[in-house]
Amino acid sequence: MSKVPVGVSARHIHLTQEHVELLFGQGAALTSMKPLSQPGQFAANETVEVIGPKGSFPKVRILGPVRNLTQLEVSRTDAFSLGIHPPLRESGNIEGSAGITIKGPAGEVTIEEGVIVAARHIHFHTSDAERLGIADKQRLSVRLSGERGIILENVIARVSEAFALDLHIDTDEANAAGAKTGDEAEIIG
Amino acid sequence: MSKVPVGVSARHIHLTQEHVELLFGQGAALTSMKPLSQPGQFAANETVEVIGPKGSFPKVRILGPVRNLTQLEVSRTDAFSLGIHPPLRESGNIEGSAGITIKGPAGEVTIEEGVIVAARHIHFHTSDAERLGIADKQRLSVRLSGERGIILENVIARVSEAFALDLHIDTDEANAAGAKTGDEAEIIG
């Protein structure tokens, strides 16, 4: 049995440098508030408002560094509040996904696609994957134990030299299981 | 393998007759908007506001008929929004649970206990339970299939002549699984 630390992702956004400057002003750059579990990634001091047809969230954390695509990741519960219908996707796969309006202190931008519900996944460093006999893209079953325990099926393995071992689930999944960041999950198949 | 229909419970409240009259006026009675899956139960036309230390929900549906205890059932996501810490409980077991303020058109009342996150459960009519070999209070594992499939562990069996076969989960559990009312779940152990 293989233990994996749990990381719960609240709604957050990744921005292109172009969008950072549109939202925060010409020449603006993200600044790190704290490092995340994945090497080089950080939660920025900066937040934006996201505005859907039915509701909005005033302070959505930006995760850095900037990317080559702007991507908002929300839970299904968040999606109902916003009034949008984002698909379940792996990060980076945003073609035909949902749109949203993003507002910062210096401007706003409406994206036609880029909003997804992130498919749960485990980041494996290559050495972890070798040790556990797990291949990139493999689908795994993972148990979150407890009074409200659940087994997550179709958890996607992502393997890279750049990754640290971590199970990423969203707030719906965490709340359904009564789980929180720092808990331990178990790969059972 | 045994199939069970899925019923997703959004946040809702059960009231005592005393509280109905405090909130809606002396002599007020709940009126049925639509029947629920369990025989004799109904969603009322009436709603109340519930107010926690951090947030509120303006329109929480009352389920009837009245009960001998007032009980608000919320998801864990709702609980974070309200700023309260309700325990995971079976319906009716509210001792030491969380409090809340409830507001109606004719008045408001603050309860010291009565707010819970409902433990997921399956209602079995006695004949279903006999057919499937399931005992009251038994813990079951239930699969919700799909791209975001999960297996719910510790699902409590509740058996009564008054029940109709139905798996009750909350919105966090439904959203985590991409499930909705009318889907089919499977008892796998």
Coordinates of N, CA, C and O in Angstrom, one line a residue, chain B residues 14-188:
Chain B
H14 N -35.7 21.2 8.7 CA -37.0 20.6 9.3 C -37.3 21.5 10.5 O -36.4 21.9 11.3
L15 N -38.6 21.8 10.7 CA -39.0 22.7 11.8 C -40.0 22.0 12.7 O -40.8 21.2 12.2
T16 N -40.0 22.4 13.9 CA -41.1 22.0 14.8 C -42.3 23.0 14.5 O -42.1 24.0 14.0
Q17 N -43.5 22.5 14.9 CA -44.6 23.4 14.8 C -44.5 24.7 15.5 O -44.8 25.8 15.0
E18 N -43.8 24.6 16.7 CA -43.6 25.8 17.5 C -42.7 26.8 16.7 O -43.0 28.0 16.6
H19 N -41.7 26.3 16.0 CA -40.8 27.2 15.3 C -41.5 27.7 14.0 O -41.3 28.8 13.6
V20 N -42.3 26.9 13.4 CA -43.1 27.3 12.2 C -43.9 28.5 12.6 O -44.0 29.6 11.9
E21 N -44.5 28.5 13.8 CA -45.4 29.6 14.2 C -44.6 30.8 14.6 O -45.0 32.0 14.3
L22 N -43.4 30.6 15.2 CA -42.5 31.7 15.6 C -42.0 32.4 14.3 O -41.9 33.7 14.3
L23 N -41.8 31.7 13.2 CA -41.2 32.2 12.0 C -42.2 32.7 11.0 O -42.0 33.7 10.3
F24 N -43.4 32.1 11.0 CA -44.4 32.4 10.0 C -45.7 33.0 10.6 O -46.6 33.4 9.9
G25 N -45.8 33.1 11.9 CA -47.0 33.6 12.6 C -47.8 32.6 13.3 O -47.8 31.4 12.9
Q26 N -48.6 33.0 14.3 CA -49.4 32.1 15.0 C -50.4 31.4 14.2 O -51.1 32.0 13.3
G27 N -50.5 30.1 14.3 CA -51.4 29.2 13.6 C -50.9 28.9 12.2 O -51.6 28.2 11.4
A28 N -49.7 29.3 11.8 CA -49.2 29.0 10.4 C -48.9 27.5 10.3 O -48.6 26.9 11.3
A29 N -49.0 27.1 9.1 CA -48.8 25.7 8.8 C -48.0 25.6 7.5 O -48.1 26.4 6.6
L30 N -47.1 24.6 7.4 CA -46.4 24.3 6.1 C -47.3 23.9 5.0 O -48.3 23.1 5.3
T31 N -47.0 24.3 3.8 CA -47.9 23.9 2.7 C -46.9 23.2 1.7 O -45.8 23.6 1.5
S32 N -47.5 22.1 1.0 CA -46.6 21.3 0.2 C -46.5 21.9 -1.2 O -47.4 22.2 -1.9
M33 N -45.2 22.0 -1.6 CA -44.9 22.4 -3.0 C -44.8 21.2 -3.9 O -45.3 21.2 -5.0
K34 N -44.1 20.2 -3.4 CA -44.0 18.9 -4.1 C -43.6 17.8 -3.2 O -42.9 18.0 -2.2
P35 N -44.1 16.6 -3.5 CA -43.8 15.4 -2.7 C -42.3 15.0 -2.9 O -41.7 15.2 -3.9
L36 N -41.7 14.5 -1.8 CA -40.3 13.9 -1.9 C -40.4 12.4 -2.2 O -41.5 11.8 -2.2
S37 N -39.2 11.8 -2.4 CA -39.2 10.4 -2.7 C -39.7 9.6 -1.5 O -40.2 8.5 -1.7
Q38 N -39.5 10.0 -0.2 CA -39.9 9.3 0.9 C -41.4 9.5 1.1 O -41.8 10.7 1.2
P39 N -42.2 8.5 1.3 CA -43.7 8.6 1.4 C -44.1 9.6 2.5 O -43.6 9.5 3.6
G40 N -44.9 10.5 2.2 CA -45.5 11.5 3.2 C -44.6 12.7 3.4 O -45.1 13.7 4.0
Q41 N -43.4 12.7 2.9 CA -42.5 13.9 3.0 C -42.7 14.8 1.9 O -43.0 14.4 0.7
F42 N -42.5 16.1 2.1 CA -42.7 17.1 1.0 C -41.8 18.3 1.2 O -41.3 18.6 2.3
A43 N -41.5 18.9 0.0 CA -40.8 20.2 0.0 C -41.9 21.2 0.2 O -42.9 21.2 -0.6
A44 N -41.7 22.1 1.1 CA -42.7 23.1 1.4 C -42.6 24.3 0.5 O -41.5 24.6 0.0
N45 N -43.6 25.1 0.3 CA -43.5 26.3 -0.4 C -42.7 27.3 0.4 O -42.1 28.2 -0.1
E46 N -42.7 27.1 1.7 CA -42.1 28.1 2.6 C -40.5 27.9 2.7 O -40.1 26.8 2.6
T47 N -39.9 29.0 2.8 CA -38.4 29.0 3.0 C -38.1 29.9 4.1 O -38.9 30.8 4.5
V48 N -36.9 29.8 4.7 CA -36.4 30.7 5.7 C -35.0 31.1 5.4 O -34.3 30.6 4.5
E49 N -34.6 32.2 6.1 CA -33.1 32.6 6.0 C -32.4 32.0 7.1 O -32.9 31.9 8.2
V50 N -31.2 31.5 6.9 CA -30.4 31.0 8.0 C -29.1 31.9 8.0 O -28.5 32.2 7.0
I51 N -28.7 32.2 9.2 CA -27.7 33.3 9.4 C -26.6 32.7 10.4 O -26.9 32.5 11.5
G52 N -25.4 32.6 9.8 CA -24.3 32.2 10.7 C -23.4 33.3 11.0 O -23.6 34.4 10.5
P53 N -22.3 33.1 11.7 CA -21.4 34.2 12.1 C -20.7 34.8 10.9 O -20.2 35.9 10.9
K54 N -20.5 34.0 9.8 CA -19.7 34.5 8.7 C -20.5 34.7 7.4 O -20.1 35.5 6.6
G55 N -21.7 34.1 7.3 CA -22.5 34.3 6.1 C -23.9 33.8 6.3 O -24.2 33.3 7.4
S56 N -24.7 33.9 5.3 CA -26.1 33.5 5.4 C -26.6 32.9 4.1 O -26.0 33.2 3.0
F57 N -27.7 32.2 4.2 CA -28.4 31.8 3.0 C -29.8 32.3 3.0 O -30.5 32.0 4.0
P58 N -30.2 33.1 2.0 CA -31.5 33.8 2.1 C -32.7 32.9 2.0 O -33.8 33.2 2.5
K59 N -32.6 31.7 1.3 CA -33.8 30.9 0.9 C -33.5 29.5 1.1 O -33.1 28.8 0.2
V60 N -33.7 29.0 2.3 CA -33.5 27.6 2.6 C -34.8 26.9 2.7 O -35.7 27.3 3.4
R61 N -35.0 25.9 1.8 CA -36.2 25.1 1.7 C -36.6 24.4 3.0 O -35.7 23.8 3.6
I62 N -37.8 24.5 3.4 CA -38.3 23.7 4.6 C -38.9 22.4 4.0 O -39.6 22.4 3.0
L63 N -38.5 21.3 4.7 CA -39.1 20.0 4.3 C -40.1 19.7 5.4 O -39.9 19.8 6.6
G64 N -41.3 19.2 5.0 CA -42.4 18.9 5.9 C -42.7 17.4 5.8 O -42.1 16.7 5.0
P65 N -43.5 16.9 6.7 CA -44.2 17.6 7.7 C -43.3 18.1 8.9 O -42.1 17.8 8.9
V66 N -43.9 18.9 9.8 CA -43.1 19.3 11.0 C -42.6 18.1 11.8 O -43.2 17.0 11.7
R67 N -41.6 18.3 12.5 CA -41.0 17.3 13.3 C -40.9 17.7 14.8 O -41.3 18.8 15.1
N68 N -40.5 16.8 15.6 CA -40.4 17.2 17.1 C -39.0 17.8 17.4 O -38.8 18.2 18.6
L69 N -38.2 18.0 16.4 CA -36.9 18.7 16.6 C -36.6 19.6 15.3 O -36.8 19.1 14.2
T70 N -36.2 20.8 15.5 CA -35.7 21.6 14.4 C -34.3 21.2 14.0 O -33.4 21.1 14.9
Q71 N -34.1 20.9 12.7 CA -32.8 20.4 12.2 C -32.5 21.1 10.9 O -33.2 20.9 9.9
L72 N -31.3 21.7 10.8 CA -30.8 22.3 9.6 C -29.7 21.3 9.1 O -28.8 21.0 9.8
E73 N -29.9 20.9 7.8 CA -28.8 20.0 7.2 C -28.1 20.8 6.1 O -28.7 21.3 5.2
V74 N -26.8 20.9 6.3 CA -26.0 21.7 5.3 C -24.8 20.8 4.8 O -24.5 19.8 5.5
S75 N -24.2 21.2 3.7 CA -23.0 20.5 3.3 C -21.8 21.1 4.0 O -22.0 22.2 4.7
R76 N -20.7 20.5 3.9 CA -19.5 21.1 4.6 C -19.1 22.4 3.9 O -18.7 23.3 4.6
T77 N -19.3 22.5 2.6 CA -19.1 23.7 1.9 C -20.0 24.8 2.5 O -19.5 26.0 2.7
D78 N -21.3 24.5 2.6 CA -22.2 25.5 3.2 C -21.7 25.9 4.6 O -21.8 27.1 5.0
A79 N -21.3 24.9 5.4 CA -20.8 25.2 6.8 C -19.7 26.2 6.8 O -19.7 27.1 7.6
F80 N -18.7 26.1 5.9 CA -17.6 27.0 5.8 C -18.2 28.4 5.5 O -17.8 29.4 6.0
S81 N -19.1 28.5 4.5 CA -19.7 29.8 4.2 C -20.4 30.4 5.4 O -20.4 31.7 5.6
L82 N -21.1 29.6 6.1 CA -21.9 30.2 7.3 C -20.9 30.5 8.5 O -21.3 31.3 9.3
G83 N -19.8 29.8 8.5 CA -18.8 30.0 9.6 C -19.2 29.2 10.8 O -19.0 29.6 11.9
I84 N -19.8 28.0 10.6 CA -20.1 27.1 11.7 C -19.4 25.7 11.5 O -18.9 25.5 10.4
H85 N -19.5 24.9 12.5 CA -18.8 23.6 12.5 C -19.7 22.5 12.9 O -19.5 21.9 13.9
P86 N -20.7 22.2 12.0 CA -21.6 21.1 12.4 C -20.9 19.8 12.3 O -20.1 19.5 11.4
P87 N -21.3 18.8 13.2 CA -20.8 17.5 13.1 C -21.5 16.7 12.0 O -22.6 17.0 11.6
L88 N -20.8 15.6 11.6 CA -21.4 14.6 10.7 C -22.3 13.7 11.5 O -21.8 13.0 12.4
R89 N -23.6 13.7 11.2 CA -24.6 13.0 12.1 C -25.7 12.3 11.3 O -26.0 12.8 10.2
E90 N -26.3 11.3 11.9 CA -27.5 10.8 11.3 C -28.6 11.8 11.7 O -28.6 12.4 12.7
S91 N -29.6 11.9 10.8 CA -30.8 12.7 11.1 C -31.4 12.4 12.4 O -31.6 11.2 12.8
G92 N -31.7 13.4 13.2 CA -32.4 13.2 14.5 C -31.4 13.2 15.6 O -31.8 13.4 16.8
N93 N -30.1 13.0 15.3 CA -29.1 12.9 16.4 C -28.4 14.3 16.5 O -27.3 14.5 15.9
I94 N -29.0 15.2 17.2 CA -28.5 16.6 17.1 C -27.8 17.1 18.4 O -27.4 18.2 18.5
E95 N -27.7 16.2 19.4 CA -27.2 16.6 20.7 C -25.8 17.2 20.5 O -24.9 16.5 20.0
G96 N -25.5 18.4 21.0 CA -24.2 19.0 20.9 C -23.8 19.4 19.5 O -22.6 19.7 19.3
S97 N -24.7 19.4 18.6 CA -24.4 19.9 17.2 C -24.4 21.4 17.2 O -24.4 22.1 18.2
A98 N -24.2 22.0 16.0 CA -24.0 23.4 15.9 C -25.3 24.2 16.0 O -26.4 23.7 15.8
G99 N -25.2 25.5 16.3 CA -26.3 26.4 16.4 C -26.4 27.3 15.2 O -25.5 27.3 14.3
I100 N -27.5 28.0 15.1 CA -27.8 28.9 13.9 C -28.9 29.8 14.2 O -29.7 29.5 15.1
T101 N -29.0 30.9 13.5 CA -30.2 31.8 13.6 C -31.0 31.6 12.4 O -30.5 31.5 11.3
I102 N -32.3 31.4 12.6 CA -33.3 31.2 11.5 C -34.3 32.3 11.5 O -34.8 32.8 12.5
K103 N -34.5 32.9 10.3 CA -35.3 34.1 10.2 C -36.5 33.8 9.2 O -36.2 33.3 8.1
G104 N -37.7 34.1 9.6 CA -38.9 34.0 8.8 C -39.6 35.4 8.7 O -39.1 36.3 9.3
P105 N -40.6 35.4 7.9 CA -41.3 36.7 7.7 C -41.9 37.2 9.0 O -42.1 38.4 9.1
A106 N -42.2 36.4 10.0 CA -42.9 36.9 11.2 C -42.0 36.9 12.4 O -42.4 37.3 13.5
G107 N -40.7 36.4 12.3 CA -39.9 36.4 13.5 C -38.6 35.7 13.2 O -38.4 35.1 12.1
E108 N -37.8 35.6 14.2 CA -36.6 34.8 14.1 C -36.3 34.0 15.4 O -36.8 34.4 16.5
V109 N -35.5 33.0 15.3 CA -35.2 32.1 16.4 C -33.7 31.7 16.3 O -33.3 31.4 15.2
T110 N -33.0 31.6 17.4 CA -31.7 31.1 17.4 C -31.7 29.8 18.1 O -32.1 29.7 19.3
I111 N -31.2 28.7 17.4 CA -31.1 27.4 18.1 C -29.7 27.2 18.5 O -28.7 27.5 17.8
E112 N -29.5 26.5 19.7 CA -28.2 26.3 20.2 C -27.6 25.0 19.6 O -26.4 24.8 19.6
E113 N -28.5 24.1 19.2 CA -28.1 22.9 18.5 C -29.1 22.5 17.4 O -30.3 23.0 17.5
G114 N -28.7 21.7 16.5 CA -29.7 21.3 15.4 C -29.1 21.4 14.0 O -29.7 20.9 13.1
V115 N -27.9 21.9 13.9 CA -27.3 22.0 12.6 C -26.3 20.8 12.4 O -25.4 20.6 13.3
I116 N -26.5 20.0 11.4 CA -25.6 18.8 11.1 C -25.3 18.8 9.7 O -25.9 19.4 8.8
V117 N -24.2 18.1 9.4 CA -23.9 17.6 8.0 C -24.5 16.2 8.1 O -24.1 15.3 8.9
A118 N -25.4 15.9 7.2 CA -26.1 14.6 7.2 C -25.2 13.5 6.8 O -24.5 13.6 5.7
A119 N -25.1 12.4 7.5 CA -24.3 11.2 7.1 C -25.1 10.5 6.0 O -26.3 10.3 6.1
R120 N -24.4 10.2 4.9 CA -25.0 9.6 3.8 C -25.7 8.3 4.2 O -25.1 7.6 5.0
H121 N -26.8 8.0 3.5 CA -27.5 6.8 4.0 C -28.4 6.3 2.8 O -28.7 7.0 1.9
I122 N -28.8 5.0 2.9 CA -29.8 4.5 2.0 C -31.0 4.2 2.7 O -31.0 3.5 3.8
H123 N -32.2 4.7 2.3 CA -33.5 4.2 2.8 C -33.9 3.0 2.1 O -33.9 2.9 0.8
F124 N -34.1 1.9 2.9 CA -34.7 0.7 2.3 C -36.1 0.4 2.8 O -36.2 0.5 4.1
H125 N -37.0 0.2 1.9 CA -38.2 -0.4 2.4 C -37.9 -1.8 3.0 O -37.0 -2.5 2.5
T126 N -38.6 -2.3 4.0 CA -38.3 -3.6 4.6 C -38.2 -4.7 3.5 O -37.3 -5.5 3.6
S127 N -39.1 -4.6 2.5 CA -39.0 -5.6 1.5 C -37.8 -5.6 0.7 O -37.2 -6.6 0.3
D128 N -37.2 -4.4 0.4 CA -36.0 -4.2 -0.3 C -34.8 -4.8 0.5 O -34.0 -5.5 0.0
A129 N -34.8 -4.5 1.8 CA -33.8 -5.0 2.7 C -33.8 -6.5 2.7 O -32.7 -7.1 2.7
E130 N -35.0 -7.1 2.8 CA -35.0 -8.5 2.9 C -34.5 -9.1 1.6 O -33.7 -10.1 1.6
R131 N -35.0 -8.6 0.5 CA -34.5 -9.1 -0.9 C -33.0 -9.0 -1.0 O -32.4 -9.9 -1.6
L132 N -32.4 -7.9 -0.5 CA -31.0 -7.7 -0.7 C -30.1 -8.2 0.5 O -28.9 -8.2 0.4
G133 N -30.8 -8.7 1.5 CA -30.1 -9.3 2.7 C -29.4 -8.2 3.5 O -28.2 -8.4 3.9
I134 N -30.0 -7.1 3.6 CA -29.4 -6.0 4.3 C -30.1 -5.6 5.6 O -31.3 -5.7 5.7
A135 N -29.3 -5.4 6.7 CA -29.9 -5.1 8.0 C -29.9 -3.6 8.3 O -29.0 -2.9 7.8
D136 N -30.8 -3.2 9.1 CA -30.8 -1.8 9.6 C -29.5 -1.5 10.2 O -28.9 -2.3 10.9
K137 N -28.9 -0.3 10.0 CA -27.7 0.2 10.5 C -26.4 -0.4 9.9 O -25.3 0.0 10.3
Q138 N -26.6 -1.3 9.0 CA -25.4 -1.9 8.3 C -24.7 -0.8 7.6 O -25.3 0.1 7.0
R139 N -23.3 -0.9 7.5 CA -22.5 0.0 6.7 C -22.2 -0.6 5.4 O -21.8 -1.7 5.3
L140 N -22.5 0.2 4.3 CA -22.4 -0.3 3.0 C -21.3 0.5 2.2 O -21.1 1.6 2.5
S141 N -20.8 -0.1 1.1 CA -20.0 0.6 0.1 C -20.8 0.7 -1.2 O -21.4 -0.3 -1.6
V142 N -20.8 1.9 -1.7 CA -21.7 2.2 -2.8 C -20.9 2.9 -3.9 O -20.2 3.9 -3.6
R143 N -21.0 2.4 -5.1 CA -20.3 3.1 -6.2 C -21.2 4.0 -7.0 O -22.3 3.7 -7.4
L144 N -20.7 5.2 -7.2 CA -21.2 6.2 -8.1 C -20.3 6.2 -9.3 O -19.1 6.6 -9.2
S145 N -20.8 5.7 -10.5 CA -19.9 5.5 -11.6 C -19.7 6.8 -12.4 O -20.4 7.8 -12.2
G146 N -18.8 6.8 -13.4 CA -18.6 7.9 -14.3 C -17.1 8.4 -14.3 O -16.3 7.8 -13.5
E147 N -16.9 9.3 -15.1 CA -15.5 9.9 -15.3 C -15.0 10.3 -13.9 O -13.8 10.3 -13.7
R148 N -15.9 10.8 -13.1 CA -15.5 11.3 -11.7 C -16.0 10.3 -10.7 O -16.3 10.7 -9.6
G149 N -16.0 9.0 -11.0 CA -16.6 8.0 -10.1 C -15.9 7.9 -8.8 O -14.7 8.1 -8.7
I150 N -16.8 7.7 -7.8 CA -16.2 7.5 -6.4 C -17.0 6.3 -5.8 O -18.1 6.0 -6.2
I151 N -16.3 5.7 -4.8 CA -17.0 4.7 -4.0 C -17.2 5.3 -2.6 O -16.2 5.8 -2.0
L152 N -18.4 5.4 -2.2 CA -18.7 5.9 -0.8 C -18.6 4.8 0.1 O -19.3 3.7 0.0
E153 N -17.8 4.9 1.2 CA -17.8 3.9 2.2 C -18.6 4.4 3.4 O -19.0 5.6 3.5
N154 N -18.9 3.5 4.3 CA -19.7 3.9 5.5 C -21.0 4.5 5.2 O -21.5 5.4 5.8
V155 N -21.7 4.0 4.2 CA -23.1 4.4 3.9 C -24.0 3.6 4.8 O -24.0 2.4 4.8
I156 N -24.8 4.3 5.6 CA -25.6 3.7 6.6 C -27.0 3.2 6.0 O -27.7 4.0 5.3
A157 N -27.3 1.9 6.2 CA -28.6 1.4 5.8 C -29.6 1.8 6.8 O -29.4 1.6 8.0
R158 N -30.7 2.3 6.4 CA -31.9 2.6 7.2 C -33.1 1.8 6.7 O -33.5 2.1 5.5
V159 N -33.7 1.0 7.5 CA -34.7 0.1 7.0 C -36.0 0.4 7.7 O -36.0 0.5 9.0
S160 N -37.1 0.6 7.0 CA -38.4 0.8 7.6 C -39.5 0.5 6.6 O -39.3 0.7 5.3
E161 N -40.6 0.2 7.1 CA -41.9 0.0 6.3 C -42.2 1.3 5.6 O -43.0 1.4 4.6
A162 N -41.8 2.4 6.3 CA -42.2 3.8 5.8 C -41.3 4.3 4.7 O -41.5 5.4 4.2
F163 N -40.2 3.6 4.4 CA -39.2 4.1 3.4 C -39.4 3.6 2.0 O -39.9 2.5 1.8
A164 N -38.9 4.4 1.1 CA -38.7 4.0 -0.3 C -37.2 3.9 -0.6 O -36.5 4.8 -0.1
L165 N -36.8 3.0 -1.5 CA -35.4 2.8 -1.8 C -34.8 4.1 -2.4 O -35.2 4.5 -3.4
D166 N -33.8 4.6 -1.8 CA -33.1 5.8 -2.2 C -31.8 6.0 -1.5 O -31.8 5.9 -0.2
L167 N -30.8 6.4 -2.2 CA -29.5 6.8 -1.6 C -29.5 8.3 -1.4 O -29.7 9.0 -2.4
H168 N -29.3 8.7 -0.2 CA -29.3 10.2 0.0 C -27.9 10.7 0.3 O -27.2 10.2 1.2
I169 N -27.4 11.6 -0.6 CA -26.1 12.2 -0.5 C -26.3 13.7 -0.5 O -27.3 14.2 -1.0
D170 N -25.3 14.4 -0.1 CA -25.4 15.9 -0.1 C -24.7 16.5 -1.3 O -24.2 15.7 -2.2
T171 N -24.8 17.8 -1.5 CA -24.3 18.4 -2.7 C -22.8 18.2 -2.9 O -22.3 18.1 -4.0
D172 N -22.0 18.2 -1.7 CA -20.6 18.0 -1.9 C -20.3 16.6 -2.4 O -19.4 16.5 -3.3
E173 N -21.0 15.6 -1.9 CA -20.8 14.3 -2.4 C -21.2 14.1 -3.8 O -20.5 13.5 -4.7
A174 N -22.3 14.8 -4.2 CA -22.8 14.7 -5.6 C -21.8 15.4 -6.5 O -21.5 14.9 -7.6
N175 N -21.4 16.6 -6.1 CA -20.5 17.3 -7.0 C -19.1 16.6 -7.1 O -18.5 16.7 -8.2
A176 N -18.6 16.0 -6.0 CA -17.4 15.3 -6.1 C -17.4 14.2 -7.0 O -16.5 13.8 -7.7
A177 N -18.6 13.6 -7.2 CA -18.8 12.4 -8.0 C -19.4 12.8 -9.4 O -19.5 11.9 -10.2
G178 N -19.7 14.0 -9.6 CA -20.4 14.4 -10.8 C -21.8 13.7 -10.9 O -22.2 13.3 -12.0
A179 N -22.4 13.5 -9.8 CA -23.7 12.7 -9.8 C -24.9 13.7 -9.6 O -24.7 14.8 -9.1
K180 N -26.1 13.2 -10.0 CA -27.3 14.0 -9.8 C -28.5 13.2 -9.4 O -28.4 11.9 -9.6
T181 N -29.5 13.8 -8.9 CA -30.7 13.1 -8.6 C -31.2 12.3 -9.8 O -31.3 12.8 -10.9
G182 N -31.6 11.0 -9.6 CA -32.0 10.2 -10.7 C -31.0 9.3 -11.2 O -31.3 8.3 -11.9
D183 N -29.7 9.6 -10.9 CA -28.7 8.6 -11.3 C -28.8 7.3 -10.6 O -29.6 7.2 -9.7
E184 N -28.1 6.3 -11.0 CA -28.2 5.0 -10.4 C -26.8 4.7 -9.7 O -25.8 4.9 -10.3
A185 N -26.9 4.3 -8.4 CA -25.7 3.9 -7.7 C -25.8 2.4 -7.5 O -26.8 1.8 -7.7
E186 N -24.7 1.8 -7.2 CA -24.6 0.4 -7.1 C -24.0 0.0 -5.7 O -22.9 0.4 -5.3
I187 N -24.7 -0.8 -5.0 CA -24.2 -1.3 -3.7 C -23.2 -2.4 -4.0 O -23.5 -3.4 -4.6
I188 N -21.9 -2.2 -3.6 CA -20.9 -3.2 -4.0 C -20.3 -4.0 -2.8 O -19.5 -4.8 -2.9

